[in-house]
Amino acid sequence: MTRKTGTNEANNTLWRPYRGLNDDSHFVKEWAIIEVQGELESSTGDSIGGKLIGHLIFSSKGRPILVIGYHILYGKIVENNPPLAILKRSRSSQVLSSNPAYNETVSTDFSILALVKKRITFKTRPKPIISVC
């Protein structure tokens, strides 16, 4: 990866190189996006946010398989080009003088939490899992 430092001529702002470290001094995590066709709905009407919806496994050849209830989906891994960055915004303020009109400046910093380089897509319709008893 090429690391550069310079200024943006459009607005003369300094941009810094990507260091590959997050706030916790660990290397930036790599995430993936799971993309499915259609919508995921709960049978009870509850929100599915933060709940287990299925199991993601990989075949011996590296093909992703998603099992949701009694349905199975076969997918593939696609590269995001360019990768997406997951950012965390933090704002801080600083008191500069006792004059109420000019007493505070606000700065905004962004830190990279993760990079999304891959996307796992499931484009086909789910197939029912049928077991013989």
PDB file of C-alpha atoms in Angstrom:
ATOM      1  CA  MET A   1       0.000   0.000   0.000  1.00  0.00           C
ATOM      2  CA  THR A   2       1.374   3.384  -0.939  1.00  0.00           C
ATOM      3  CA  ARG A   3       1.323   5.939   1.838  1.00  0.00           C
ATOM      4  CA  LYS A   4       1.364   9.602   0.882  1.00  0.00           C
ATOM      5  CA  THR A   5       1.164  12.954   2.604  1.00  0.00           C
ATOM      6  CA  GLY A   6       0.208  16.211   0.945  1.00  0.00           C
ATOM      7  CA  THR A   7      -2.358  18.936   0.574  1.00  0.00           C
ATOM      8  CA  ASN A   8      -5.592  19.062  -1.349  1.00  0.00           C
ATOM      9  CA  GLU A   9      -5.319  21.984  -3.781  1.00  0.00           C
ATOM     10  CA  ALA A  10      -9.108  22.516  -3.842  1.00  0.00           C
ATOM     11  CA  ASN A  11      -9.363  23.638  -0.219  1.00  0.00           C
ATOM     12  CA  ASN A  12      -5.710  23.570   0.996  1.00  0.00           C
ATOM     13  CA  THR A  13      -6.413  21.048   3.742  1.00  0.00           C
ATOM     14  CA  LEU A  14      -3.712  18.715   4.952  1.00  0.00           C
ATOM     15  CA  TRP A  15      -4.446  15.009   4.591  1.00  0.00           C
ATOM     16  CA  ARG A  16      -2.553  12.403   6.530  1.00  0.00           C
ATOM     17  CA  PRO A  17      -1.496   8.879   5.574  1.00  0.00           C
ATOM     18  CA  TYR A  18      -3.587   5.892   6.530  1.00  0.00           C
ATOM     19  CA  ARG A  19      -1.753   4.252   9.401  1.00  0.00           C
ATOM     20  CA  GLY A  20      -3.709   1.014   9.684  1.00  0.00           C
ATOM     21  CA  LEU A  21      -4.297   1.442  13.418  1.00  0.00           C
ATOM     22  CA  ASN A  22      -7.481   2.261  15.285  1.00  0.00           C
ATOM     23  CA  ASP A  23      -7.981   3.936  18.683  1.00  0.00           C
ATOM     24  CA  ASP A  24      -7.079   0.749  20.585  1.00  0.00           C
ATOM     25  CA  SER A  25      -3.676   0.481  18.797  1.00  0.00           C
ATOM     26  CA  HIS A  26      -4.764  -2.714  17.068  1.00  0.00           C
ATOM     27  CA  PHE A  27      -4.665  -3.241  13.355  1.00  0.00           C
ATOM     28  CA  VAL A  28      -7.835  -2.134  11.594  1.00  0.00           C
ATOM     29  CA  LYS A  29     -10.367  -4.953  11.488  1.00  0.00           C
ATOM     30  CA  GLU A  30     -11.673  -6.208   8.175  1.00  0.00           C
ATOM     31  CA  TRP A  31     -15.432  -6.583   7.947  1.00  0.00           C
ATOM     32  CA  ALA A  32     -17.695  -7.984   5.241  1.00  0.00           C
ATOM     33  CA  ILE A  33     -21.197  -7.039   4.137  1.00  0.00           C
ATOM     34  CA  ILE A  34     -23.813  -9.789   3.763  1.00  0.00           C
ATOM     35  CA  GLU A  35     -26.188  -8.976   0.914  1.00  0.00           C
ATOM     36  CA  VAL A  36     -29.410 -10.935   0.406  1.00  0.00           C
ATOM     37  CA  GLN A  37     -32.188 -10.629  -2.145  1.00  0.00           C
ATOM     38  CA  GLY A  38     -35.509  -9.453  -0.703  1.00  0.00           C
ATOM     39  CA  GLU A  39     -36.276  -8.749   2.940  1.00  0.00           C
ATOM     40  CA  LEU A  40     -35.696 -10.548   6.225  1.00  0.00           C
ATOM     41  CA  GLU A  41     -38.771 -10.524   8.446  1.00  0.00           C
ATOM     42  CA  SER A  42     -39.483 -12.022  11.831  1.00  0.00           C
ATOM     43  CA  SER A  43     -42.432 -14.414  12.016  1.00  0.00           C
ATOM     44  CA  THR A  44     -43.556 -12.667  15.228  1.00  0.00           C
ATOM     45  CA  GLY A  45     -43.237  -9.161  13.778  1.00  0.00           C
ATOM     46  CA  ASP A  46     -40.429  -8.192  16.170  1.00  0.00           C
ATOM     47  CA  SER A  47     -37.327  -6.325  15.019  1.00  0.00           C
ATOM     48  CA  ILE A  48     -34.455  -8.592  13.955  1.00  0.00           C
ATOM     49  CA  GLY A  49     -31.792  -6.047  14.940  1.00  0.00           C
ATOM     50  CA  GLY A  50     -29.151  -7.632  17.178  1.00  0.00           C
ATOM     51  CA  LYS A  51     -30.699 -11.116  16.973  1.00  0.00           C
ATOM     52  CA  LEU A  52     -29.356 -14.340  15.498  1.00  0.00           C
ATOM     53  CA  ILE A  53     -31.016 -14.843  12.118  1.00  0.00           C
ATOM     54  CA  GLY A  54     -29.073 -17.827  10.814  1.00  0.00           C
ATOM     55  CA  HIS A  55     -25.736 -19.561  10.417  1.00  0.00           C
ATOM     56  CA  LEU A  56     -23.050 -18.585   7.920  1.00  0.00           C
ATOM     57  CA  ILE A  57     -20.739 -21.454   6.999  1.00  0.00           C
ATOM     58  CA  PHE A  58     -18.213 -22.008   4.230  1.00  0.00           C
ATOM     59  CA  SER A  59     -17.897 -25.133   2.086  1.00  0.00           C
ATOM     60  CA  SER A  60     -14.565 -26.917   1.647  1.00  0.00           C
ATOM     61  CA  LYS A  61     -14.117 -24.899  -1.563  1.00  0.00           C
ATOM     62  CA  GLY A  62     -14.711 -21.587   0.268  1.00  0.00           C
ATOM     63  CA  ARG A  63     -18.252 -21.006  -1.002  1.00  0.00           C
ATOM     64  CA  PRO A  64     -20.467 -19.212   1.563  1.00  0.00           C
ATOM     65  CA  ILE A  65     -23.659 -20.962   2.671  1.00  0.00           C
ATOM     66  CA  LEU A  66     -26.319 -19.208   4.751  1.00  0.00           C
ATOM     67  CA  VAL A  67     -28.843 -21.311   6.676  1.00  0.00           C
ATOM     68  CA  ILE A  68     -31.900 -19.427   7.962  1.00  0.00           C
ATOM     69  CA  GLY A  69     -34.445 -21.620   9.698  1.00  0.00           C
ATOM     70  CA  TYR A  70     -35.416 -24.373   7.216  1.00  0.00           C
ATOM     71  CA  HIS A  71     -33.954 -22.563   4.200  1.00  0.00           C
ATOM     72  CA  ILE A  72     -30.487 -22.608   2.648  1.00  0.00           C
ATOM     73  CA  LEU A  73     -28.850 -20.001   0.412  1.00  0.00           C
ATOM     74  CA  TYR A  74     -25.683 -20.368  -1.658  1.00  0.00           C
ATOM     75  CA  GLY A  75     -23.613 -17.275  -2.263  1.00  0.00           C
ATOM     76  CA  LYS A  76     -20.323 -15.953  -3.509  1.00  0.00           C
ATOM     77  CA  ILE A  77     -17.663 -13.542  -2.254  1.00  0.00           C
ATOM     78  CA  VAL A  78     -17.245 -10.314  -4.227  1.00  0.00           C
ATOM     79  CA  GLU A  79     -14.529  -7.666  -3.759  1.00  0.00           C
ATOM     80  CA  ASN A  80     -15.628  -4.097  -2.940  1.00  0.00           C
ATOM     81  CA  ASN A  81     -13.728  -1.825  -5.248  1.00  0.00           C
ATOM     82  CA  PRO A  82     -12.985   0.645  -3.713  1.00  0.00           C
ATOM     83  CA  PRO A  83     -13.257  -0.672  -0.138  1.00  0.00           C
ATOM     84  CA  LEU A  84     -15.606   1.033   2.310  1.00  0.00           C
ATOM     85  CA  ALA A  85     -14.356   2.476   5.604  1.00  0.00           C
ATOM     86  CA  ILE A  86     -16.308   2.333   8.865  1.00  0.00           C
ATOM     87  CA  LEU A  87     -15.583   5.623  10.640  1.00  0.00           C
ATOM     88  CA  LYS A  88     -16.119   6.841  14.190  1.00  0.00           C
ATOM     89  CA  ARG A  89     -16.659  10.578  14.608  1.00  0.00           C
ATOM     90  CA  SER A  90     -15.554  12.317  17.791  1.00  0.00           C
ATOM     91  CA  ARG A  91     -16.059  15.996  18.541  1.00  0.00           C
ATOM     92  CA  SER A  92     -14.177  18.069  21.066  1.00  0.00           C
ATOM     93  CA  SER A  93     -14.462  21.681  22.122  1.00  0.00           C
ATOM     94  CA  GLN A  94     -11.849  24.003  23.566  1.00  0.00           C
ATOM     95  CA  VAL A  95     -12.320  27.277  25.442  1.00  0.00           C
ATOM     96  CA  LEU A  96     -10.025  29.952  23.980  1.00  0.00           C
ATOM     97  CA  SER A  97     -10.895  33.193  25.807  1.00  0.00           C
ATOM     98  CA  SER A  98     -13.207  34.674  28.383  1.00  0.00           C
ATOM     99  CA  ASN A  99     -15.117  36.620  25.722  1.00  0.00           C
ATOM    100  CA  PRO A 100     -18.489  34.822  25.246  1.00  0.00           C
ATOM    101  CA  ALA A 101     -18.531  35.558  21.517  1.00  0.00           C
ATOM    102  CA  TYR A 102     -15.187  33.836  20.857  1.00  0.00           C
ATOM    103  CA  ASN A 103     -14.829  31.433  23.739  1.00  0.00           C
ATOM    104  CA  GLU A 104     -15.123  28.055  22.045  1.00  0.00           C
ATOM    105  CA  THR A 105     -13.862  26.131  19.038  1.00  0.00           C
ATOM    106  CA  VAL A 106     -15.182  22.757  18.015  1.00  0.00           C
ATOM    107  CA  SER A 107     -13.023  20.201  16.224  1.00  0.00           C
ATOM    108  CA  THR A 108     -14.149  16.959  14.632  1.00  0.00           C
ATOM    109  CA  ASP A 109     -11.874  13.926  14.311  1.00  0.00           C
ATOM    110  CA  PHE A 110     -12.525  10.685  12.465  1.00  0.00           C
ATOM    111  CA  SER A 111     -10.920   7.339  13.261  1.00  0.00           C
ATOM    112  CA  ILE A 112     -11.122   4.210  11.123  1.00  0.00           C
ATOM    113  CA  LEU A 113     -12.797   1.329  12.959  1.00  0.00           C
ATOM    114  CA  ALA A 114     -12.823  -1.204  10.128  1.00  0.00           C
ATOM    115  CA  LEU A 115     -12.492  -1.680   6.380  1.00  0.00           C
ATOM    116  CA  VAL A 116     -15.088  -3.472   4.269  1.00  0.00           C
ATOM    117  CA  LYS A 117     -13.125  -5.075   1.439  1.00  0.00           C
ATOM    118  CA  LYS A 118     -15.491  -7.955   0.662  1.00  0.00           C
ATOM    119  CA  ARG A 119     -19.188  -8.509   0.209  1.00  0.00           C
ATOM    120  CA  ILE A 120     -20.919 -11.885   0.538  1.00  0.00           C
ATOM    121  CA  THR A 121     -23.845 -11.906  -1.885  1.00  0.00           C
ATOM    122  CA  PHE A 122     -26.778 -14.320  -1.950  1.00  0.00           C
ATOM    123  CA  LYS A 123     -28.643 -13.603  -5.209  1.00  0.00           C
ATOM    124  CA  THR A 124     -30.599 -16.832  -5.600  1.00  0.00           C
ATOM    125  CA  ARG A 125     -33.871 -17.585  -3.861  1.00  0.00           C
ATOM    126  CA  PRO A 126     -33.646 -19.729  -0.717  1.00  0.00           C
ATOM    127  CA  LYS A 127     -34.102 -23.468  -1.132  1.00  0.00           C
ATOM    128  CA  PRO A 128     -36.052 -25.441   1.473  1.00  0.00           C
ATOM    129  CA  ILE A 129     -34.165 -27.968   3.565  1.00  0.00           C
ATOM    130  CA  ILE A 130     -36.054 -31.266   3.437  1.00  0.00           C
ATOM    131  CA  SER A 131     -35.088 -34.116   5.705  1.00  0.00           C
ATOM    132  CA  VAL A 132     -36.357 -37.674   5.418  1.00  0.00           C
ATOM    133  CA  CYS A 133     -37.334 -39.195   8.771  1.00  0.00           C
TER     134      CYS A 133
END
